[in-house]
Tab-separated table of C-alpha atoms in Angstrom:
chain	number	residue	atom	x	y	z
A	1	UNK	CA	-15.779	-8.422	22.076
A	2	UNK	CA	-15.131	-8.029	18.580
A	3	UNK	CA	-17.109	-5.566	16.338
A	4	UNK	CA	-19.101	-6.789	13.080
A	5	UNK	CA	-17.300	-6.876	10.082
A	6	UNK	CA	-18.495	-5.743	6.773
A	7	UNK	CA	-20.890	-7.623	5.065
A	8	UNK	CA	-19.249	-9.853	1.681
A	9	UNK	CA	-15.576	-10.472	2.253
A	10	UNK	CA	-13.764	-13.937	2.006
A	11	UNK	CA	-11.227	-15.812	4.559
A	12	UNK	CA	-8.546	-16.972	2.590
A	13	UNK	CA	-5.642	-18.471	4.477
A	14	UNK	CA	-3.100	-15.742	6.131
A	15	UNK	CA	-0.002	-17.781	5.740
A	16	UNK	CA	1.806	-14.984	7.763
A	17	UNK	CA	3.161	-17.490	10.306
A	18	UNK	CA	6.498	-17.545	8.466
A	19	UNK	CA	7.164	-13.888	9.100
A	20	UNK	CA	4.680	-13.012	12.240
A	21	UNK	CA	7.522	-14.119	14.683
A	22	UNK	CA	10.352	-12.633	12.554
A	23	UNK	CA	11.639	-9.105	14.246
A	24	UNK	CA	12.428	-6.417	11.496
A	25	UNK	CA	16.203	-6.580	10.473
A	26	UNK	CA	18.032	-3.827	8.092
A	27	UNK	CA	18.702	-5.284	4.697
A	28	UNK	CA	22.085	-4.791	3.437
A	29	UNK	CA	22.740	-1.693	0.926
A	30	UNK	CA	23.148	-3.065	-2.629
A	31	UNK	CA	26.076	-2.021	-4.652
A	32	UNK	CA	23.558	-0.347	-7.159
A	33	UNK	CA	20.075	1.450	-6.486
A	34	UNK	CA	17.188	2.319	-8.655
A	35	UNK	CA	15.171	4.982	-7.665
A	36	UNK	CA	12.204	5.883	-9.129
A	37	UNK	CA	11.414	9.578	-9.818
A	38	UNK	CA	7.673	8.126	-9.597
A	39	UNK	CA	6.452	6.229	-6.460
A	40	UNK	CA	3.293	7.819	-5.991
A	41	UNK	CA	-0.276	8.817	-7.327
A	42	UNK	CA	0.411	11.841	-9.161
A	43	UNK	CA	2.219	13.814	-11.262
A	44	UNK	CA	5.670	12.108	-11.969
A	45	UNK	CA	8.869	14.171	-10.765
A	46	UNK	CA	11.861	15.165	-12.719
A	47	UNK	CA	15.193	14.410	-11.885
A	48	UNK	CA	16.963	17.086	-10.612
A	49	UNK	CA	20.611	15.331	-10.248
A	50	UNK	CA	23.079	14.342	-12.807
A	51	UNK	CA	25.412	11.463	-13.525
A	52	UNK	CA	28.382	11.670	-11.549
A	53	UNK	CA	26.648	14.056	-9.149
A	54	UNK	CA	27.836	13.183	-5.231
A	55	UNK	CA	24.319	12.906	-3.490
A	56	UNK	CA	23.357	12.884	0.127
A	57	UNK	CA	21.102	10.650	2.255
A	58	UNK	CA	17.986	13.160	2.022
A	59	UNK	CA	19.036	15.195	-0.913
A	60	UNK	CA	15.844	15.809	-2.832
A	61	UNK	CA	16.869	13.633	-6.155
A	62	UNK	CA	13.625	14.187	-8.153
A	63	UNK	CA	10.594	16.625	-7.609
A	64	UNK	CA	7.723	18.337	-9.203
A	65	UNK	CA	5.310	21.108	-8.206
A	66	UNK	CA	2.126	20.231	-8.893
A	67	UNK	CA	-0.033	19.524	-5.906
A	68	UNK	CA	-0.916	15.836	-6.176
A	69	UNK	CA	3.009	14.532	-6.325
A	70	UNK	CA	5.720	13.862	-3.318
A	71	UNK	CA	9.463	14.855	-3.909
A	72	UNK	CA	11.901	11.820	-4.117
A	73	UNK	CA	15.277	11.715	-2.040
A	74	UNK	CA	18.512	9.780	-2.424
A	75	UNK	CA	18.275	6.936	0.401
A	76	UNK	CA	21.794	6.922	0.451
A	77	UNK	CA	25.379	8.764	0.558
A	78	UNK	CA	26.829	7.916	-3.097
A	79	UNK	CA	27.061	8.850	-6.623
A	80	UNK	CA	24.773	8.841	-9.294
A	81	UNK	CA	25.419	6.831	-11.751
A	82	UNK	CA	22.623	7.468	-14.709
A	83	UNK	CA	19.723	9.394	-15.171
A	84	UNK	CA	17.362	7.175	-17.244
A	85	UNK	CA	14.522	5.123	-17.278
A	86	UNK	CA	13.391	2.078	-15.441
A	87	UNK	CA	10.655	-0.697	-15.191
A	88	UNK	CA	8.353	-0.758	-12.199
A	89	UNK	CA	6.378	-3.072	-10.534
A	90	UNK	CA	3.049	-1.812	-12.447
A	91	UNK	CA	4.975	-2.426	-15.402
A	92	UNK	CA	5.344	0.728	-16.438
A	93	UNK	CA	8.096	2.476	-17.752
A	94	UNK	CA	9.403	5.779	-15.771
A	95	UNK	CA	12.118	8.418	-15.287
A	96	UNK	CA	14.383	6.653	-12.684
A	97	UNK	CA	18.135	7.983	-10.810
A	98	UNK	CA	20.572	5.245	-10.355
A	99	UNK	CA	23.044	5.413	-7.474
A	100	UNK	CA	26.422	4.013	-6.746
A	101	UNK	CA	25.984	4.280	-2.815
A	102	UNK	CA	29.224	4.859	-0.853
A	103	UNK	CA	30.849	1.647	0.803
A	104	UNK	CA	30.003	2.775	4.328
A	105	UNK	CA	26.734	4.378	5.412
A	106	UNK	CA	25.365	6.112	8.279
A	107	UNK	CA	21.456	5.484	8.718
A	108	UNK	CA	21.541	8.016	11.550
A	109	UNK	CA	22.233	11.299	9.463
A	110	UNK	CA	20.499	12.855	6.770
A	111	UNK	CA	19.669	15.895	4.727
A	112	UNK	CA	16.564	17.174	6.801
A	113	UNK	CA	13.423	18.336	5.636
A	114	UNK	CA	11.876	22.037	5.725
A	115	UNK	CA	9.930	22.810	8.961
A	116	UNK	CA	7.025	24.534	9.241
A	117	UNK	CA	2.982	23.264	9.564
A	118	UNK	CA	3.037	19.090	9.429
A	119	UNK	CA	1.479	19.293	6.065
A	120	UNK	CA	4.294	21.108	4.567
A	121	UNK	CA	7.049	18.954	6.135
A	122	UNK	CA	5.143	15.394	5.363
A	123	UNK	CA	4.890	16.682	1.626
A	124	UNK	CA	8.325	17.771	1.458
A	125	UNK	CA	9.488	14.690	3.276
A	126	UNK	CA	7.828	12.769	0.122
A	127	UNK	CA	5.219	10.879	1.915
A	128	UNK	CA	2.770	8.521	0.392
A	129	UNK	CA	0.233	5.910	1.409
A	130	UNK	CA	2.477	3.343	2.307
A	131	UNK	CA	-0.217	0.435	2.651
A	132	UNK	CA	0.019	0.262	-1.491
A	133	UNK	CA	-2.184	2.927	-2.236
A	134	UNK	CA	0.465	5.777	-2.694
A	135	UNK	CA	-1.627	8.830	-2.397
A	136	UNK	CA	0.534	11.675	-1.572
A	137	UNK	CA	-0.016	12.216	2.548
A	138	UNK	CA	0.078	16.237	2.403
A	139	UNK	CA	-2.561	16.163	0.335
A	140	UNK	CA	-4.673	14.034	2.552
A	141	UNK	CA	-3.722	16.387	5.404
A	142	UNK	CA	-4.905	19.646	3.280
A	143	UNK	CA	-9.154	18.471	3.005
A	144	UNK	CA	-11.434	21.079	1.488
A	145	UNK	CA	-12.697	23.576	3.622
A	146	UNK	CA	-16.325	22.316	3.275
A	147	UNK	CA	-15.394	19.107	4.752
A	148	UNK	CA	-15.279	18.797	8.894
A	149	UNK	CA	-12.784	15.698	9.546
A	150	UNK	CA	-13.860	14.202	13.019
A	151	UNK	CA	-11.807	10.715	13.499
A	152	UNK	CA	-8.553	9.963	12.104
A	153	UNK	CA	-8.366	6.347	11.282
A	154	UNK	CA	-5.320	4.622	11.338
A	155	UNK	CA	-5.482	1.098	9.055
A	156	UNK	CA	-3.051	-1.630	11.078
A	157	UNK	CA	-5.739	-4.538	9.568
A	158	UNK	CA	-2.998	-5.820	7.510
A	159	UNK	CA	-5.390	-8.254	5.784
A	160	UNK	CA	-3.484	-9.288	2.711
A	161	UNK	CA	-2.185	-12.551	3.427
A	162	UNK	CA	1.627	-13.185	3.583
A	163	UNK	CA	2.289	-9.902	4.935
A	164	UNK	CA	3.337	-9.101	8.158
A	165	UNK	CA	5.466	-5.871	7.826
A	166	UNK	CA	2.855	-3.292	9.765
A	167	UNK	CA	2.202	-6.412	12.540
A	168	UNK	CA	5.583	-6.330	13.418
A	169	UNK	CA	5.888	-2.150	12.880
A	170	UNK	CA	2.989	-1.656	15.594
A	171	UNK	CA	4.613	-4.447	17.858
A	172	UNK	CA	7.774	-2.928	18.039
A	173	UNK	CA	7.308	0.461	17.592
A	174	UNK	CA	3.631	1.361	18.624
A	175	UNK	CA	4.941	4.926	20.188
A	176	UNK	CA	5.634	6.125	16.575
A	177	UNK	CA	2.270	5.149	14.843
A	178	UNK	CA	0.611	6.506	17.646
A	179	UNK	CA	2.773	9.425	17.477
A	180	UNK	CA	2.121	9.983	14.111
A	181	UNK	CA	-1.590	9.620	14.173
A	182	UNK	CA	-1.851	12.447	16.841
A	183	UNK	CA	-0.255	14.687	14.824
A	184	UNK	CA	-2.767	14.264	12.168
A	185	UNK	CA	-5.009	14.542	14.363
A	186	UNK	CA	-3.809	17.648	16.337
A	187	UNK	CA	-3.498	18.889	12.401
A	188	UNK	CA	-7.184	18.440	11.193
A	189	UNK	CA	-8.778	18.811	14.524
A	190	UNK	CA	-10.094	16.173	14.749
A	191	UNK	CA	-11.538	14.830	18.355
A	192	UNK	CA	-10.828	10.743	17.905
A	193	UNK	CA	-7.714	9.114	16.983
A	194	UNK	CA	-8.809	5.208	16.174
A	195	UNK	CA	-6.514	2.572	15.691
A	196	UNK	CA	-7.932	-0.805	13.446
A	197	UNK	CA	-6.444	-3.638	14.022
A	198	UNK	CA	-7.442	-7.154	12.947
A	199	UNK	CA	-8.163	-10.843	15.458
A	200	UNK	CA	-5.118	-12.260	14.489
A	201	UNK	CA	-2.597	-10.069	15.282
A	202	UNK	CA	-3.152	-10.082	19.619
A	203	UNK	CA	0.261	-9.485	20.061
A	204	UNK	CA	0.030	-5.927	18.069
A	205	UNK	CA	-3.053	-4.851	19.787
A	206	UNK	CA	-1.954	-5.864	23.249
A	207	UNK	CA	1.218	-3.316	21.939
A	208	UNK	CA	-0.681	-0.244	21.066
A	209	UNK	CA	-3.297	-0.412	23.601
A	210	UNK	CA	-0.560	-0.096	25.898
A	211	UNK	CA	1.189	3.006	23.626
A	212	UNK	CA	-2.688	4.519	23.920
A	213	UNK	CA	-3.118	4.160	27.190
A	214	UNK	CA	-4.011	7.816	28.711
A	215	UNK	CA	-4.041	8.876	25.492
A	216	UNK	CA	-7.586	8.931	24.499
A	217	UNK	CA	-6.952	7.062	21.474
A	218	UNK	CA	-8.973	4.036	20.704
A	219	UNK	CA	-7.299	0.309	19.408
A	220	UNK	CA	-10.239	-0.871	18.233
A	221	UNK	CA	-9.909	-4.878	16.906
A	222	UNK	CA	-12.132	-6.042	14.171
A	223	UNK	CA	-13.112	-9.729	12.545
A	224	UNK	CA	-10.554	-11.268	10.466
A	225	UNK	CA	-11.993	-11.329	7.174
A	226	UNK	CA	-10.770	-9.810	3.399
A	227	UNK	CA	-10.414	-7.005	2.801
A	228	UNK	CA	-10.800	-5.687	6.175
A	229	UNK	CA	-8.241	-2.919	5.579
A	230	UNK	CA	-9.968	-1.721	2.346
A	231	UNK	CA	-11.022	1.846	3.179
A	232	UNK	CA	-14.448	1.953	2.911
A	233	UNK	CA	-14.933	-1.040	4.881
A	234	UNK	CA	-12.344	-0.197	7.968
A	235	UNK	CA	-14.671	3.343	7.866
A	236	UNK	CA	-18.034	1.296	8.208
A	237	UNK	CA	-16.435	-1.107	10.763
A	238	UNK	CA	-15.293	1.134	12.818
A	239	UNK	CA	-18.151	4.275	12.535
A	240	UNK	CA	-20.943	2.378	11.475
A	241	UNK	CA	-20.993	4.917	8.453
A	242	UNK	CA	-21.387	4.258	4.844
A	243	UNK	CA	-19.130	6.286	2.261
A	244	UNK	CA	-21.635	8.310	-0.449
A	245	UNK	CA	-21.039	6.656	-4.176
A	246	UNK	CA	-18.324	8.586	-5.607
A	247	UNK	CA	-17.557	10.569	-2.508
A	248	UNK	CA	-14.058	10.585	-0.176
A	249	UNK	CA	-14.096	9.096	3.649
A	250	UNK	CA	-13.721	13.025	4.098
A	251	UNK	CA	-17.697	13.825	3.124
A	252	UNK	CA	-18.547	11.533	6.476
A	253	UNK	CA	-15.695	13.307	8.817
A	254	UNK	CA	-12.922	10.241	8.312
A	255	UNK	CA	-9.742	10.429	7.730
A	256	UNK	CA	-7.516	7.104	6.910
A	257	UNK	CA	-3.971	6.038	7.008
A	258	UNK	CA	-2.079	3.434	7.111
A	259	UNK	CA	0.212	3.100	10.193
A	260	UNK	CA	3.530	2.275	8.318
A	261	UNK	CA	2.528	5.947	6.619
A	262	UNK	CA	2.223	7.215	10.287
A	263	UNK	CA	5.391	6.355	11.694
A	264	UNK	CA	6.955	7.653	8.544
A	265	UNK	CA	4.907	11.068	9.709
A	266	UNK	CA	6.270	10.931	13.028
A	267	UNK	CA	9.544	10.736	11.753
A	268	UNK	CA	9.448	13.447	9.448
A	269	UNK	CA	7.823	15.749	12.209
A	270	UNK	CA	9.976	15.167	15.139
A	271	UNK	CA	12.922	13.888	13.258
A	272	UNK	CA	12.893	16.147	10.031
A	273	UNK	CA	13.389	12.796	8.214
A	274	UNK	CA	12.486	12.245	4.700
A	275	UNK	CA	10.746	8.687	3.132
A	276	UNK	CA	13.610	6.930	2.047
A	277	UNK	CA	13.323	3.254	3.684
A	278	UNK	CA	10.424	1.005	4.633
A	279	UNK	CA	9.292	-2.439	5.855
A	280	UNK	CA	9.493	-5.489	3.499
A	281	UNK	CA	8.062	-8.322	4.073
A	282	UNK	CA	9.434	-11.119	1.937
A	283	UNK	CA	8.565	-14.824	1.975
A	284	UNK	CA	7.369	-17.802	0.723
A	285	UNK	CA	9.590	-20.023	-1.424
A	286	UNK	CA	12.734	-18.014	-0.291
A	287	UNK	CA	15.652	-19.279	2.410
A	288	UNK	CA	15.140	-16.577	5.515
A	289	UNK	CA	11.463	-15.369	5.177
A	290	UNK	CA	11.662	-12.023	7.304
A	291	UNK	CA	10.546	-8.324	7.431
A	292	UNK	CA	13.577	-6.330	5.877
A	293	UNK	CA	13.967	-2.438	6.739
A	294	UNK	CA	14.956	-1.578	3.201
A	295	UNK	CA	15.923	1.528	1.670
A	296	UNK	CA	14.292	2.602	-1.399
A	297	UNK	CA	15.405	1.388	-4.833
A	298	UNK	CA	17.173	-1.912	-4.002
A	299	UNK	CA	16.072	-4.105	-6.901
A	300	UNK	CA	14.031	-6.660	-5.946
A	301	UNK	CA	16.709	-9.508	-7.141
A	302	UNK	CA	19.038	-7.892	-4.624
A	303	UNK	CA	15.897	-8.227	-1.988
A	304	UNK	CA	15.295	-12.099	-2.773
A	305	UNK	CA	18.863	-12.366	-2.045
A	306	UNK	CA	19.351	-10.699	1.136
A	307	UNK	CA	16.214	-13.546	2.220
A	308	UNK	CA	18.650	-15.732	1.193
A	309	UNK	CA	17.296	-16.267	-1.982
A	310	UNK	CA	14.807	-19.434	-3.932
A	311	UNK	CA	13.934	-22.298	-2.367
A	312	UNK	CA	12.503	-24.969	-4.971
A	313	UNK	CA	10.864	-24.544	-7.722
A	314	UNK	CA	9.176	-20.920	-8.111
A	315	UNK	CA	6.318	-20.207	-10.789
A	316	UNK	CA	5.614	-16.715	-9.241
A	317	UNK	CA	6.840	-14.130	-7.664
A	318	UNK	CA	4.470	-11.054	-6.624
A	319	UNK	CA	4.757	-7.460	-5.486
A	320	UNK	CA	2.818	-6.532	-2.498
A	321	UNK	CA	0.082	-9.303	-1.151
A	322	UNK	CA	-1.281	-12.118	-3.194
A	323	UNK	CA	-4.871	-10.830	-3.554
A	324	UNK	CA	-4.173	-7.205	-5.057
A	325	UNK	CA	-0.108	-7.330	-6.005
A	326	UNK	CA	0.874	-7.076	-9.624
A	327	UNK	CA	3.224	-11.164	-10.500
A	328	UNK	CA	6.443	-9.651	-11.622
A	329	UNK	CA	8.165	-9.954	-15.087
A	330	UNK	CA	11.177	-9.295	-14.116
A	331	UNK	CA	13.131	-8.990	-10.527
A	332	UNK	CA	14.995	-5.977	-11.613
A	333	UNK	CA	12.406	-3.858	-10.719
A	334	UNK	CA	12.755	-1.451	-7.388
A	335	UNK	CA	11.301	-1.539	-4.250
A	336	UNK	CA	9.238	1.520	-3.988
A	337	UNK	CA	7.171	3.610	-1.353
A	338	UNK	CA	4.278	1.605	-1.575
A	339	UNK	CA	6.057	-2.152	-1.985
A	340	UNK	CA	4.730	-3.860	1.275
A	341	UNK	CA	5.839	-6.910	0.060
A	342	UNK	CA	7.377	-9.640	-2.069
A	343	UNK	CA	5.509	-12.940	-1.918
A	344	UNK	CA	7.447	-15.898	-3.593
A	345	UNK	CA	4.977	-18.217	-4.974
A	346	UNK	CA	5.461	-22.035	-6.226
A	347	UNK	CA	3.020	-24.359	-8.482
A	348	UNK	CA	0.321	-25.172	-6.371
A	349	UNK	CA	0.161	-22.398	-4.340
A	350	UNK	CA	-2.032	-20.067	-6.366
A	351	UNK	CA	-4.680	-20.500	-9.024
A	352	UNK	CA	-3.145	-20.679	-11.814
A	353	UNK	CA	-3.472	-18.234	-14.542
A	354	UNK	CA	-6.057	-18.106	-16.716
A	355	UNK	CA	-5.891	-16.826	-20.225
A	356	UNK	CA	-9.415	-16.271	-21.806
A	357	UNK	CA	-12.938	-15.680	-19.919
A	358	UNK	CA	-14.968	-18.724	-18.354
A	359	UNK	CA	-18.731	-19.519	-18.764
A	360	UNK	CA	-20.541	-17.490	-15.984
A	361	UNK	CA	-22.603	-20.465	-14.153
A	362	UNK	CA	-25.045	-17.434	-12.022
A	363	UNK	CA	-23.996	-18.739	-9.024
A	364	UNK	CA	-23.778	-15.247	-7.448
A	365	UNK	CA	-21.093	-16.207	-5.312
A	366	UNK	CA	-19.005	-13.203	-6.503
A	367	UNK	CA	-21.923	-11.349	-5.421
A	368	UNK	CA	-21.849	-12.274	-2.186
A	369	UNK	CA	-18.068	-11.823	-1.225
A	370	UNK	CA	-17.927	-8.343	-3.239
A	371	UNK	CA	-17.971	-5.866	0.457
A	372	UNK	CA	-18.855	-3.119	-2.565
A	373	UNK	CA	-22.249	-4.662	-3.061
A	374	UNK	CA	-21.650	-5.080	-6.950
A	375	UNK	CA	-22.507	-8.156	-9.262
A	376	UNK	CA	-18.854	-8.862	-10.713
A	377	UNK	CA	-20.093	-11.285	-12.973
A	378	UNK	CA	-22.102	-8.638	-14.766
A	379	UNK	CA	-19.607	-6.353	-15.038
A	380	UNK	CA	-17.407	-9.198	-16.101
A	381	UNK	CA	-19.829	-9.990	-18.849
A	382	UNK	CA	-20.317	-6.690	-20.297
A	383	UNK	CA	-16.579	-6.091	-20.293
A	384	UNK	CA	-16.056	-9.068	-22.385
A	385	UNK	CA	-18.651	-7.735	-24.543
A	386	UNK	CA	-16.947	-4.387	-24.680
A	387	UNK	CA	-20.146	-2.921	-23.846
A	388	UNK	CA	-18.893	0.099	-21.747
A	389	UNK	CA	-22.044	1.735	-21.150
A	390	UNK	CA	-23.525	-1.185	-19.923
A	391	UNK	CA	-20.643	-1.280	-17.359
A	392	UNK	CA	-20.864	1.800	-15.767
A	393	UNK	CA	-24.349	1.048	-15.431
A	394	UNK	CA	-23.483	-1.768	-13.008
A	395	UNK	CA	-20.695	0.896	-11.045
A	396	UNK	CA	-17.787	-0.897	-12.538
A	397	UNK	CA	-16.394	2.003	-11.498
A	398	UNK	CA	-17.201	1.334	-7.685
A	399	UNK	CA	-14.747	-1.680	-7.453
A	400	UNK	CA	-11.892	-1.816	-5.397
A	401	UNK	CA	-10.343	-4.246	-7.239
A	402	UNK	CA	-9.734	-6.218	-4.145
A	403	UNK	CA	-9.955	-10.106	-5.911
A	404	UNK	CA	-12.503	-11.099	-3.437
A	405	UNK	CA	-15.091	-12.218	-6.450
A	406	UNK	CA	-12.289	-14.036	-8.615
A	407	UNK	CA	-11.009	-15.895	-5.446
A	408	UNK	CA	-15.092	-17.386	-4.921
A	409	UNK	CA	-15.609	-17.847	-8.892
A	410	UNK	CA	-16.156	-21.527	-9.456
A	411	UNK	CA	-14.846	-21.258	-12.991
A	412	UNK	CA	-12.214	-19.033	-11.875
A	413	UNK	CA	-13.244	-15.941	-14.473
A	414	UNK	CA	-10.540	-13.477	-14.453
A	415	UNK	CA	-12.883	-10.990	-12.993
A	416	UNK	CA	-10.672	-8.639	-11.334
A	417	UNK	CA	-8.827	-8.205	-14.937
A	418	UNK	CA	-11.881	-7.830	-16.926
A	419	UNK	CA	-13.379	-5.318	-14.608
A	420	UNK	CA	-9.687	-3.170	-14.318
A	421	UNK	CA	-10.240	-3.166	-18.683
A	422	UNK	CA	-13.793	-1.794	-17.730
A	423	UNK	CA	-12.565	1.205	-15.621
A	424	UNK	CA	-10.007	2.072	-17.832
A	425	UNK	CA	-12.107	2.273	-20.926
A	426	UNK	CA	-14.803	4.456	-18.822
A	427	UNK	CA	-11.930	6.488	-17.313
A	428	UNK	CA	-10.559	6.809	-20.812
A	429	UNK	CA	-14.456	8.238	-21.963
A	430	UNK	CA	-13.857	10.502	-19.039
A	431	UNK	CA	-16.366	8.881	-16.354
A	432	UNK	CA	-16.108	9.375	-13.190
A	433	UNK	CA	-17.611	7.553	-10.192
């Protein structure tokens, strides 16, 4: 029996049946990587290499001590080749290391990480959310003291379409997202380890029910339905508890993480191995749609080329899912820590972009799919107006930003765009939620 979803939400198509059956294969090493020294929420790192610097698979290549931030190491045995800047996915412009890697690599061997307490070693290993969000992990794993965490929730909803890269990460390798969501919860002390997994992914939940079993842990499967995986909602789904306005899961006991970010936990604990791969999924209007194991700062031309690169005509390609992913500008951009993703899109299969604001008709549709209980059309409005205080007076700053209210809007408003310029502005004022 399933549980209730959330109430709002939308069903858009999946369209992960390219990829759902495709097992995860190693992507190639490019002859030229582009790391970041910035993959995270946070304070950006400096480089701490130099051109023509040998560097080691591990070696900490960028790094920063303030407390919101996660080190950056070289995914690869090679050289570096510049110490620059490059262009991200965001679009944003950031100290990057490139890297001649070495003509033959070993994937088993690597600089380890420091031991000590599993906060120390997942912030040292450079962990972030790996579901797109990109919050540092130690952090997450160091609550304040006036907060009691009680479940650790571990996000395997997946409910972007196109994207299959935790389905097929909890199929075949439940042991290490279970593994790595008992050591958070052996870390907080927290008494229930809860696994959320969405309908249409049987095969997954058949896997880690089976990793659980014994265990105490819980694989709990919820509805189908967008965004499913947003935070708030997976914490209401599967507690029946509603996150305070402006508060963190951790002010009702919850704890959530993605389970790509768990197994990359796991490994860090029991292997002393630091973030520098992660699951790709890359399809749509591209020759071999698969799930690619691919190390950190291959440029996402190289990517599109290891999936055997364009089939027909494209009119947009996107980082991450459809609903939430920034359409790129350019395919020299890297894959980073939080890159789930790489949807290849043709004309006709999205809405196509729209340039200026479209009458509002008050059909309150966006109303009803927003799971944040928000009128997006208001907020929409004002925006437009540039009346900021009028925004934040409708929580503007509430929104998740997950596209559910531009995807329902009859005249297609660019809500989701006008909204992002209202929280910038307010952020900019210095409002908070």
């Amino acid at each position: 029996m399933l549980r209730s979803a959330f109430r709002g939400g939308i069903h858009p198509p999946d369209m992960k049946q390219a990829t759902a059956g495709r097992a995860i294969e190693r992507a190639p090493v490019p002859e030229r990587l582009v790391v970041p020294a910035s993959q995270h929420i946070g304070a950006c790192c400096e480089p701490t290499v130099e051109p023509g610097q040998r560097v080691r698979r591990g070696q900490i290549i960028a790094s920063i001590d303030a407390f919101v931030s996660a080190p950056v190491h070289s995914p690869v045995d090679g050289e570096v080749a510049d110490v620059g800047e490059c262009l991200t996915a965001a679009g944003m412009r950031v100290p990057a290391v490139t890297i001649t890697p070495d003509a033959e690599q070993d994937f088993e061997s690597w600089e380890p990480v420091e031991g000590g307490e599993p906060a120390a070693v997942v912030r040292s290993a450079g962990i972030v959310g790996m579901g797109g969000a990109t919050f540092p992990s130690a952090v997450k794993l160091s609550p304040p003291k006036e907060f009691t965490l009680t479940t650790v929730i571990l996000n395997g909803c997946e409910c972007e379409p196109y994207l299959t890269c935790d389905h097929r990460l909890m199929l075949e390798s439940p042991e290490r997202v279970l593994r790595g969501g008992r050591i958070m919860q052996e870390a907080l002390g927290a008494k229930r380890l809860v696994i959320g997994i969405e309908s249409n992914k049987p095969d997954a939940a058949r896997a880690m029910k089976t990793a659980a079993h014994g265990t105490g842990a819980e694989v709990v499967v919820l509805p189908t339905k967008y965004p499913q995986g947003a935070e708030k909602q997976l914490i209401w789904a599967i507690l029946r508890t509603e996150v305070p306005h402006g508060k963190l899961p951790a002010a009702v006991g919850a704890l959530v993480h993605n389970v790509g970010t768990a197994a990359a936990i796991a490994d860090a604990v029991d292997l002393r191995k630091p973030l520098m791969e992660r699951v790709v999924t890359v399809t749509g209007r591209v020759a071999r749609p698969g799930n690619y194991l691919v190390v950190l700062g291959t440029l996402v031309r190289d990517l599109i080329e290891t999936a055997g690169g364009f089939v027909g005509e494209v009119e947009r390609v996107i980082a991450g899912g459809p609903m939430t992913g920034p359409a790129l500008g350019s395919l020299d951009v890297p894959v980073t820590k939080g890159m789930s993703g790489i949807v290849v899109l043709g004309p006709g299969d999205a809405a196509a972009p729209v340039d200026a604001d479209q009458p509002c008709i008050r059909c309150g549709r966006c109303s009803e799919a927003c799971p944040m209980f928000l009128q997006p059309f208001a907020i929409g409005t004002y925006a437009n107006a540039r009346l900021w205080d009028r925004t934040e007076q409708v929580h503007a700053l509430d929104c998740i930003e997950c596209g559910a209210c531009a995807y329902v809007c009859p005249t297609r408003r660019p809500l989701v765009q006008l909204i992002r310029l209202a929280k910038a502005e307010l952020t900019a004022r210095g409002v908070r939620p």
